Coordinates of C-alpha atoms in Angstrom, one line a residue:
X1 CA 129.4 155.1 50.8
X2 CA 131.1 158.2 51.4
X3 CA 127.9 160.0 52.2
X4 CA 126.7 157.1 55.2
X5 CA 130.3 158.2 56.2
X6 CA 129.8 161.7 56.2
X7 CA 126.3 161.1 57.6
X8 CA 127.2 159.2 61.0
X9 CA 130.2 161.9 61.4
X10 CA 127.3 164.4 61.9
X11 CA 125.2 162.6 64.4
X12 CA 128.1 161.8 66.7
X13 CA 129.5 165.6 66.4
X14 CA 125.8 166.2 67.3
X15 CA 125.5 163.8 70.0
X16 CA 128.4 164.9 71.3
X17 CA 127.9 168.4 70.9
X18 CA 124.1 167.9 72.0
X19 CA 125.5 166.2 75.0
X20 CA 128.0 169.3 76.1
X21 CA 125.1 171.2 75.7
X22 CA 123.0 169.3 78.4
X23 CA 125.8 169.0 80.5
X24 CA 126.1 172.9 80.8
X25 CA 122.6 173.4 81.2
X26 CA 122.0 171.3 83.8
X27 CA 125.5 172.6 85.5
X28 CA 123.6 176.3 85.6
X29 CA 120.7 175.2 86.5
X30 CA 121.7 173.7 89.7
X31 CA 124.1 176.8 90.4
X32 CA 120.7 178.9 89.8
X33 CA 118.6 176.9 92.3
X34 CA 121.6 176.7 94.7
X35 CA 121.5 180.1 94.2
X36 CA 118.2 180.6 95.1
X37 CA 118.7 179.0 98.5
X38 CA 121.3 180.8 99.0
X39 CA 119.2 184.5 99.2
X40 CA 116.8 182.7 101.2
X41 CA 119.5 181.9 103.9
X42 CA 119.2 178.2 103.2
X43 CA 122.8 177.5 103.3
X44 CA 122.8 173.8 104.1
X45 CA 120.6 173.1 101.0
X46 CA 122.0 175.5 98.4
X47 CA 125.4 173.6 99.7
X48 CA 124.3 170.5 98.5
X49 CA 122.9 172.2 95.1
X50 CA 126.3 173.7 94.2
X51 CA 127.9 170.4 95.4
X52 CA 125.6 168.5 92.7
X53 CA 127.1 171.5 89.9
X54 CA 130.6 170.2 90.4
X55 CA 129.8 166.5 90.3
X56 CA 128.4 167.2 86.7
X57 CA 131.2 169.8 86.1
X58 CA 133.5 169.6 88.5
X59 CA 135.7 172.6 86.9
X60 CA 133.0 175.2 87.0
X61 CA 135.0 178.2 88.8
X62 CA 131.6 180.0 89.9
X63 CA 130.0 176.6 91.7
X64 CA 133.0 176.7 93.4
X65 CA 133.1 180.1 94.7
X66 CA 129.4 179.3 95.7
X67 CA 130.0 176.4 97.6
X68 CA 132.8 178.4 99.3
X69 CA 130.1 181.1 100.1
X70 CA 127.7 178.4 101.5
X71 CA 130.0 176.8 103.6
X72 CA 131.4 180.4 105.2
X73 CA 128.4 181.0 106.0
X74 CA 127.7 177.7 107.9
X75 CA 131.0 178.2 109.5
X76 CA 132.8 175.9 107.9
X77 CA 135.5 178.1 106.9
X78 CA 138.6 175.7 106.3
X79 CA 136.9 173.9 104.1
X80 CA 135.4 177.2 102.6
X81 CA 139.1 177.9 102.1
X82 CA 139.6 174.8 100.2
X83 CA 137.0 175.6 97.7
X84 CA 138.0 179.8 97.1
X85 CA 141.2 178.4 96.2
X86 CA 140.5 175.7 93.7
X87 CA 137.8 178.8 92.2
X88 CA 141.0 181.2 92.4
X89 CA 143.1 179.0 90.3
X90 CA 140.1 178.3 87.5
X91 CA 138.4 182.0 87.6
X92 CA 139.6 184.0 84.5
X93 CA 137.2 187.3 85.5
X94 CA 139.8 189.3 87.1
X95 CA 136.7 191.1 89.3
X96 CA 135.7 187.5 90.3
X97 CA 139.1 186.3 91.3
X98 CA 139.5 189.5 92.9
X99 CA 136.3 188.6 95.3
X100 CA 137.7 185.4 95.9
X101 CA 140.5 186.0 97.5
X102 CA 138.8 189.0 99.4
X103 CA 137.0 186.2 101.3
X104 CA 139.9 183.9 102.1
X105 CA 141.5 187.3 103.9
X106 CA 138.2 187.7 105.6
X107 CA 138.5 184.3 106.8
X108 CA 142.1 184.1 107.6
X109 CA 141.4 187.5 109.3
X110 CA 138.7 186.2 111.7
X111 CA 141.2 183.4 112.8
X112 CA 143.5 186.0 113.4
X113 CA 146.0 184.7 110.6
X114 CA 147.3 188.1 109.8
X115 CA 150.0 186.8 107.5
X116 CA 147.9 185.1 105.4
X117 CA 145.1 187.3 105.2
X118 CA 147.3 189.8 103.8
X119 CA 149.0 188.1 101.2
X120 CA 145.3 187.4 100.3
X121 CA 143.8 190.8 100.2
X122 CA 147.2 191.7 98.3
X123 CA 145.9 188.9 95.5
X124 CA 142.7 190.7 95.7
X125 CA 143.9 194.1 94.9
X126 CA 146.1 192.8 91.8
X127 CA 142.9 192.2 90.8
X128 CA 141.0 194.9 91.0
X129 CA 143.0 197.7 92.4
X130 CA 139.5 199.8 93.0
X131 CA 138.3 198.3 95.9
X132 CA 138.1 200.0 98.4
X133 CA 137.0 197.3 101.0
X134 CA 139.7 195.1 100.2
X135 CA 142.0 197.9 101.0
X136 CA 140.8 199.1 104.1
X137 CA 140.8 195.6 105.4
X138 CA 144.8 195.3 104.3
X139 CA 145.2 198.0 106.1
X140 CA 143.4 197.0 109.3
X141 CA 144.7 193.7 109.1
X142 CA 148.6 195.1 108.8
X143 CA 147.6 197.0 112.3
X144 CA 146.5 193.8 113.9
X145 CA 149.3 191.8 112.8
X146 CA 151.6 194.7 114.0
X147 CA 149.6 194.5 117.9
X148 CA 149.6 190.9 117.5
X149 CA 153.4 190.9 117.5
X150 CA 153.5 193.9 120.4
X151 CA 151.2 191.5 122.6
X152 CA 153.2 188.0 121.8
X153 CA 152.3 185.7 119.6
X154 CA 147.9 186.9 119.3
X155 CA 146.5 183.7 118.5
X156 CA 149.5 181.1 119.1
X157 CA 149.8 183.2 122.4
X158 CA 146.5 182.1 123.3
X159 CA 146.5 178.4 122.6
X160 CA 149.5 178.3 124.4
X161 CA 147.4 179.9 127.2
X162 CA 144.6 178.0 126.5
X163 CA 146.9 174.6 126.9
X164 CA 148.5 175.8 130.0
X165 CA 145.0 176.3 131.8
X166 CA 143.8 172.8 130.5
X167 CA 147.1 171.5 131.5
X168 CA 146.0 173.3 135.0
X169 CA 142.7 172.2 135.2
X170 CA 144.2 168.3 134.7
X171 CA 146.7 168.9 137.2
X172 CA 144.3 170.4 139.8
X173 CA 141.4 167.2 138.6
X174 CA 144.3 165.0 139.9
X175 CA 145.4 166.7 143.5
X176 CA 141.7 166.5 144.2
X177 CA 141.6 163.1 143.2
X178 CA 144.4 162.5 145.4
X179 CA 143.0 164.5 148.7
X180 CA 139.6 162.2 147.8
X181 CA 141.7 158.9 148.0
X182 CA 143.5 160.6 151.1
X183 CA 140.6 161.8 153.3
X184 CA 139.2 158.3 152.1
X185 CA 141.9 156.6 153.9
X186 CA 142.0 159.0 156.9
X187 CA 138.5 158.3 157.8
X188 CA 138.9 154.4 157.3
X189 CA 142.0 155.0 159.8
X190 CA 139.8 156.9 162.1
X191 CA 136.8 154.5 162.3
X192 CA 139.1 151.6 163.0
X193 CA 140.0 152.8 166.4
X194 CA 136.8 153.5 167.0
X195 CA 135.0 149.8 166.1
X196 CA 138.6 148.4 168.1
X197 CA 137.4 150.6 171.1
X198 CA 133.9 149.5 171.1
X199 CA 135.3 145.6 171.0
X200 CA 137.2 146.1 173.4
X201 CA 135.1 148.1 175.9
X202 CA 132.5 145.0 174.8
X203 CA 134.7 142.6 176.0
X204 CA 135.3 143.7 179.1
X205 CA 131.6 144.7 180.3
X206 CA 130.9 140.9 179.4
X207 CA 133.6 140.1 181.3
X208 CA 132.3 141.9 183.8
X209 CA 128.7 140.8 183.7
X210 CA 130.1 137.0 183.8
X211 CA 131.7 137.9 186.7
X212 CA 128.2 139.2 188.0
X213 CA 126.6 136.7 187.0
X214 CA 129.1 133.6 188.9
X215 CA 128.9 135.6 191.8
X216 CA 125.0 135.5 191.6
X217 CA 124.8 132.4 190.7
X218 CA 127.2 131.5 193.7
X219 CA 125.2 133.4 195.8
X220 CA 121.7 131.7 194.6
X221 CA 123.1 128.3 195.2
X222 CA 122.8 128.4 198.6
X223 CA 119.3 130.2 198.9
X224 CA 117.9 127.6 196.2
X225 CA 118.2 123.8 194.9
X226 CA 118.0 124.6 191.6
X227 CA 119.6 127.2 189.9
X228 CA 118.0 130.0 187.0
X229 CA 118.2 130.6 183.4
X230 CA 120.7 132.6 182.1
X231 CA 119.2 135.4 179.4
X232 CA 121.7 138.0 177.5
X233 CA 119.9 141.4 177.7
X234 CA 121.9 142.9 174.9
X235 CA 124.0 142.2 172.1
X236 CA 127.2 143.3 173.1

């Protein structure tokens, strides 16, 4: 009895062992083919390959850092973000976690977030104090903060600029609008004295061509015993 016992405890700590064992191995062998899109600039694909790593091991620091590669490189840098920092808090290579934060300065440097790119490179160098990259781009980055201050505000400045010309551009939309609607009304105004005229002037040249035509007809009366037809020439 004690040996069926002693048996079945094997084959689960295999199993479970066996199963661990699949787990990782399929978990590298989707970061290696991600990987291998990845060199061949096929970032949407090797995206989805790293994305398929973390839904079998969702704590794996490196398909992270991957997926955070992929989606810089499409642009999609906050959410790039997103994924260097979950890698930062699980990466226990010191060189690693030093690259990771390297690229969140780079980002937050491109978006001209000076504060935070610094306190990022500063991460980065904690890490590995001998790069040299890292540290020219702290140092570049402490200049451009420092003319980014000189100049106003850098990036804030300019999305305040950027709303006052949209607010602009809306506000000059609607005074065009309004000289439309106000030439609209300025030519109705000025046709309508013109149609009235033409009435008018109507009126009175039938008036007058009645007039005419009684007189004629007065006149015709006398030379014959029957008298014409009238026939309107125009449409007055």
């Amino acid at each position: 009895m004690k040996g069926l016992i002693k048996y079945i405890l094997i084959i689960l700590l295999c199993t479970i062992f066996g199963a661990e064992n699949i787990k990782a191995q399929n978990d590298r062998q989707l970061i290696r083919s991600g990987n291998k899109l990845y060199r061949q600039q096929n970032y949407p694909k090797s995206e989805i390959e790293y994305r398929k790593a973390l839904s079998v091991n969702s704590q794996n620091a490196q398909a992270l850092y991957n997926l955070g590669c992929a989606l810089m490189m499409q642009q999609k840098d906050s959410v790039a973000i997103v994924q260097y920092q979950q890698a930062g808090k699980l990466e226990k290579s010191k060189i690693r976690k030093a690259k990771v934060f390297h690229n969140i300065g780079w980002i937050c440097q491109k978006h001209q977030m000076y504060g935070e790119a610094i306190e990022a490179y500063k991460e980065s160098l904690r890490n590995n104090p001998n790069d040299n990259e890292t540290r020219y781009n702290l140092a570049l980055c402490k200049l451009q903060q420092k003319n980014q201050k000189k100049n106003g505000g850098g990036q804030n400045n300019k999305n305040q600029k950027d709303k006052n010309k949209d607010k602009n551009q809306d506000k000059q939309k609607q005074k065009d609008k309004q000289n439309k609607q106000q030439n609209k009304q300025q030519d109705q105004q000025n046709k309508q004295p013109k149609d009235g005229m033409r009435k008018e002037t109507a009126e009175q040249l039938l008036n007058a061509a009645m007039q005419q035509e009684n007189a004629t007809q007065q006149r015709m009366k006398k030379a014959m015993q029957q008298p014409p037809s009238r026939k309107l020439q125009h449409n007055w």
